[in-house]
CSV table of C-alpha atoms in Angstrom, one decimal:
chain,number,residue,atom,x,y,z
A,1,UNK,CA,100.1,121.0,115.5
A,2,UNK,CA,96.9,120.2,113.8
A,3,UNK,CA,94.1,117.7,114.3
A,4,UNK,CA,90.7,117.1,112.8
A,5,UNK,CA,87.9,114.7,112.8
A,6,UNK,CA,85.9,115.8,109.7
A,7,UNK,CA,83.4,113.0,109.8
A,8,UNK,CA,82.5,113.5,113.5
A,9,UNK,CA,80.4,112.0,115.2
A,10,UNK,CA,81.6,108.9,113.2
A,11,UNK,CA,84.9,107.6,114.5
A,12,UNK,CA,87.6,105.2,113.1
A,13,UNK,CA,87.4,107.0,109.7
A,14,UNK,CA,90.4,107.2,107.3
A,15,UNK,CA,90.1,111.0,107.4
A,16,UNK,CA,90.9,111.3,111.1
A,17,UNK,CA,94.3,112.9,111.4
A,18,UNK,CA,96.7,114.5,113.9
A,19,UNK,CA,100.2,115.9,113.4
A,20,UNK,CA,102.7,117.6,115.8
A,21,UNK,CA,105.8,119.0,114.3
A,22,UNK,CA,108.7,120.0,116.7
A,23,UNK,CA,110.7,122.5,114.6
A,24,UNK,CA,114.3,123.8,115.0
A,25,UNK,CA,116.3,126.1,112.8
A,26,UNK,CA,119.7,125.2,111.4
A,27,UNK,CA,121.6,127.0,114.0
A,28,UNK,CA,120.1,125.2,116.9
A,29,UNK,CA,122.0,122.3,118.1
A,30,UNK,CA,119.6,119.5,118.9
A,31,UNK,CA,122.4,116.9,119.0
A,32,UNK,CA,120.5,115.0,116.4
A,33,UNK,CA,120.4,114.6,112.6
A,34,UNK,CA,117.5,116.5,111.1
A,35,UNK,CA,114.6,114.5,109.6
A,36,UNK,CA,114.3,117.0,106.8
A,37,UNK,CA,114.3,120.8,106.2
A,38,UNK,CA,111.2,122.8,105.6
A,39,UNK,CA,111.3,125.8,103.4
A,40,UNK,CA,109.3,129.0,103.9
A,41,UNK,CA,105.7,128.5,102.4
A,42,UNK,CA,104.4,130.6,99.6
A,43,UNK,CA,100.9,131.6,98.6
A,44,UNK,CA,99.9,133.2,95.3
A,45,UNK,CA,96.5,134.4,94.1
A,46,UNK,CA,95.3,134.0,90.5
A,47,UNK,CA,93.8,137.6,90.5
A,48,UNK,CA,97.4,139.0,90.8
A,49,UNK,CA,98.3,137.7,87.4
A,50,UNK,CA,97.4,138.7,83.8
A,51,UNK,CA,95.7,136.3,81.3
A,52,UNK,CA,98.3,135.1,78.7
A,53,UNK,CA,98.0,132.9,75.8
A,54,UNK,CA,98.1,129.3,76.9
A,55,UNK,CA,98.7,130.4,80.4
A,56,UNK,CA,95.6,130.7,82.7
A,57,UNK,CA,96.2,133.0,85.6
A,58,UNK,CA,95.9,130.1,88.1
A,59,UNK,CA,98.5,128.1,86.3
A,60,UNK,CA,100.8,131.2,86.5
A,61,UNK,CA,100.1,131.5,90.1
A,62,UNK,CA,101.0,128.0,90.7
A,63,UNK,CA,104.3,128.2,88.8
A,64,UNK,CA,105.2,131.3,90.6
A,65,UNK,CA,104.4,129.7,94.0
A,66,UNK,CA,106.4,126.6,93.1
A,67,UNK,CA,109.4,128.4,92.1
A,68,UNK,CA,109.4,130.7,95.1
A,69,UNK,CA,108.8,127.7,97.4
A,70,UNK,CA,111.8,125.9,95.8
A,71,UNK,CA,114.0,129.1,96.2
A,72,UNK,CA,113.0,129.3,99.8
A,73,UNK,CA,114.3,125.8,100.3
A,74,UNK,CA,117.6,126.6,98.5
A,75,UNK,CA,116.8,124.3,95.6
A,76,UNK,CA,115.8,124.9,91.9
A,77,UNK,CA,112.3,123.7,91.0
A,78,UNK,CA,114.0,121.1,88.6
A,79,UNK,CA,115.2,119.2,91.5
A,80,UNK,CA,111.7,118.3,92.7
A,81,UNK,CA,111.4,114.5,92.9
A,82,UNK,CA,107.9,114.1,94.4
A,83,UNK,CA,104.7,115.9,94.9
A,84,UNK,CA,102.2,115.6,97.7
A,85,UNK,CA,98.9,117.3,97.3
A,86,UNK,CA,95.2,117.5,98.2
A,87,UNK,CA,93.4,117.7,94.8
A,88,UNK,CA,91.0,114.8,95.8
A,89,UNK,CA,89.2,112.6,93.3
A,90,UNK,CA,85.9,111.8,91.6
A,91,UNK,CA,84.7,115.3,90.9
A,92,UNK,CA,85.1,118.1,88.3
A,93,UNK,CA,86.9,120.2,90.9
A,94,UNK,CA,89.4,117.5,91.6
A,95,UNK,CA,90.1,117.0,87.9
A,96,UNK,CA,90.6,120.8,87.3
A,97,UNK,CA,93.0,120.9,90.3
A,98,UNK,CA,95.0,117.9,88.9
A,99,UNK,CA,95.1,119.5,85.5
A,100,UNK,CA,96.3,122.8,86.8
A,101,UNK,CA,99.1,121.3,88.8
A,102,UNK,CA,100.2,119.2,85.9
A,103,UNK,CA,100.3,122.1,83.5
A,104,UNK,CA,102.2,124.3,86.1
A,105,UNK,CA,104.8,121.6,86.5
A,106,UNK,CA,104.9,120.6,82.9
A,107,UNK,CA,107.1,123.4,81.6
A,108,UNK,CA,109.9,123.3,84.2
A,109,UNK,CA,109.7,119.5,84.6
A,110,UNK,CA,108.5,118.1,81.3
A,111,UNK,CA,109.0,114.4,82.3
A,112,UNK,CA,107.4,114.8,85.7
A,113,UNK,CA,104.6,112.2,85.9
A,114,UNK,CA,102.1,113.8,88.4
A,115,UNK,CA,100.3,110.4,88.9
A,116,UNK,CA,103.5,108.2,89.4
A,117,UNK,CA,105.5,110.8,91.2
A,118,UNK,CA,102.8,112.2,93.4
A,119,UNK,CA,100.6,111.3,96.3
A,120,UNK,CA,97.1,112.5,96.3
A,121,UNK,CA,96.5,112.4,100.0
A,122,UNK,CA,92.8,113.3,100.1
A,123,UNK,CA,92.0,110.9,97.3
A,124,UNK,CA,93.1,108.0,99.7
A,125,UNK,CA,92.0,109.4,103.1
A,126,UNK,CA,89.0,111.7,102.1
A,127,UNK,CA,88.6,115.2,103.2
A,128,UNK,CA,91.0,115.8,106.1
A,129,UNK,CA,89.8,119.1,106.9
A,130,UNK,CA,92.0,121.6,108.8
A,131,UNK,CA,94.7,118.8,109.3
A,132,UNK,CA,95.4,118.5,105.5
A,133,UNK,CA,98.3,121.0,105.3
A,134,UNK,CA,100.4,119.7,108.2
A,135,UNK,CA,99.6,116.1,107.5
A,136,UNK,CA,100.9,116.5,104.0
A,137,UNK,CA,104.0,118.3,105.3
A,138,UNK,CA,104.6,115.4,107.6
A,139,UNK,CA,104.3,113.0,104.7
A,140,UNK,CA,106.7,115.1,102.8
A,141,UNK,CA,109.3,115.0,105.6
A,142,UNK,CA,109.1,111.2,105.7
A,143,UNK,CA,109.5,110.9,101.9
A,144,UNK,CA,112.4,113.3,101.7
A,145,UNK,CA,114.1,111.7,104.7
A,146,UNK,CA,113.8,108.1,103.3
A,147,UNK,CA,114.2,108.8,99.6
A,148,UNK,CA,116.8,111.6,99.6
A,149,UNK,CA,114.8,113.9,97.2
A,150,UNK,CA,113.1,117.3,97.6
A,151,UNK,CA,109.4,117.1,97.9
A,152,UNK,CA,106.8,119.8,96.8
A,153,UNK,CA,103.7,120.1,98.9
A,154,UNK,CA,100.7,121.7,97.1
A,155,UNK,CA,97.7,123.0,98.8
A,156,UNK,CA,94.8,123.3,96.4
A,157,UNK,CA,91.8,123.6,98.6
A,158,UNK,CA,91.4,127.4,98.5
A,159,UNK,CA,89.8,128.5,95.4
A,160,UNK,CA,92.0,130.4,92.9
A,161,UNK,CA,94.9,130.3,95.3
A,162,UNK,CA,98.2,128.3,95.1
A,163,UNK,CA,100.0,127.3,98.3
A,164,UNK,CA,103.3,125.6,98.1
A,165,UNK,CA,106.1,124.6,100.3
A,166,UNK,CA,109.3,122.5,99.6
A,167,UNK,CA,110.7,120.0,102.0
A,168,UNK,CA,114.3,118.9,101.4
A,169,UNK,CA,116.2,115.9,102.7
A,170,UNK,CA,118.9,116.0,105.3
A,171,UNK,CA,122.6,115.6,104.3
A,172,UNK,CA,122.4,112.1,105.7
A,173,UNK,CA,119.2,110.5,104.5
A,174,UNK,CA,118.0,107.1,105.9
A,175,UNK,CA,116.9,105.4,102.8
A,176,UNK,CA,114.4,102.5,103.2
A,177,UNK,CA,115.5,98.8,102.5
A,178,UNK,CA,112.1,97.2,101.5
A,179,UNK,CA,113.6,93.8,102.3
A,180,UNK,CA,113.9,94.6,106.0
A,181,UNK,CA,111.4,95.1,108.7
A,182,UNK,CA,109.8,98.4,109.4
A,183,UNK,CA,109.6,99.1,113.1
A,184,UNK,CA,106.4,101.2,112.9
A,185,UNK,CA,104.5,98.5,111.1
A,186,UNK,CA,104.9,96.1,113.9
A,187,UNK,CA,101.9,97.1,115.8
A,188,UNK,CA,99.4,99.9,116.7
A,189,UNK,CA,101.3,100.8,119.8
A,190,UNK,CA,104.4,101.5,117.8
A,191,UNK,CA,102.6,103.6,115.1
A,192,UNK,CA,102.0,106.6,117.3
A,193,UNK,CA,105.4,106.9,118.9
A,194,UNK,CA,107.3,110.1,118.3
A,195,UNK,CA,109.6,110.1,115.3
A,196,UNK,CA,113.0,111.9,116.2
A,197,UNK,CA,116.1,112.6,114.2
A,198,UNK,CA,118.8,110.0,115.2
A,199,UNK,CA,121.3,111.1,117.8
A,200,UNK,CA,124.7,111.8,116.5
A,201,UNK,CA,126.4,109.9,119.3
A,202,UNK,CA,125.0,106.5,118.4
A,203,UNK,CA,125.6,103.7,115.9
A,204,UNK,CA,122.7,104.0,113.4
A,205,UNK,CA,123.3,100.4,112.3
A,206,UNK,CA,121.9,99.1,115.7
A,207,UNK,CA,118.5,100.7,115.0
A,208,UNK,CA,115.6,98.9,113.1
A,209,UNK,CA,114.3,100.9,110.3
A,210,UNK,CA,111.7,103.5,111.6
A,211,UNK,CA,113.0,103.4,115.1
A,212,UNK,CA,114.3,106.4,117.0
A,213,UNK,CA,114.7,107.4,120.6
């Protein structure tokens, strides 16, 4: 669980966040389909790598972290279909973070478009503070669940450090039909309801998109 209000005492700001994840391992029978699977996170520090031609130490750290995170999730890095990160925007620091992520992904995924296939959460919401990591993991769960593709979550906030985790979709993903209504967009009171994996003993077809009980 995490929550943060980085702009306190101001309220009703985009950066306010709260995320609560209820986790279970693959051998625990919840009688529900999983929303997604979260691999073991990986952290690498640039100081642990040697400078190489065309390969800054931080880029090496990122590539190592990404490959290890993908391995922990049981997938090769080449299967990553989306990136969620906290590089931010409108600063030299944000630009360097984006460039480093792009270079680290460029070799294993030469056609990966970090702008079109990525979501820069803090560029939209602002500095989400202590809630950044878990909020991004929650977003990755949603994307993997509804798109059926592995998602890489990259934490760039700590200087000279690469933090990565890969979220993979369940065997039975609930892909979104954009032509149909989305339950959680029907009012504020619905937005904050818990999001559970669907029970195995019910007909999924009777549920509106985004609804679970």
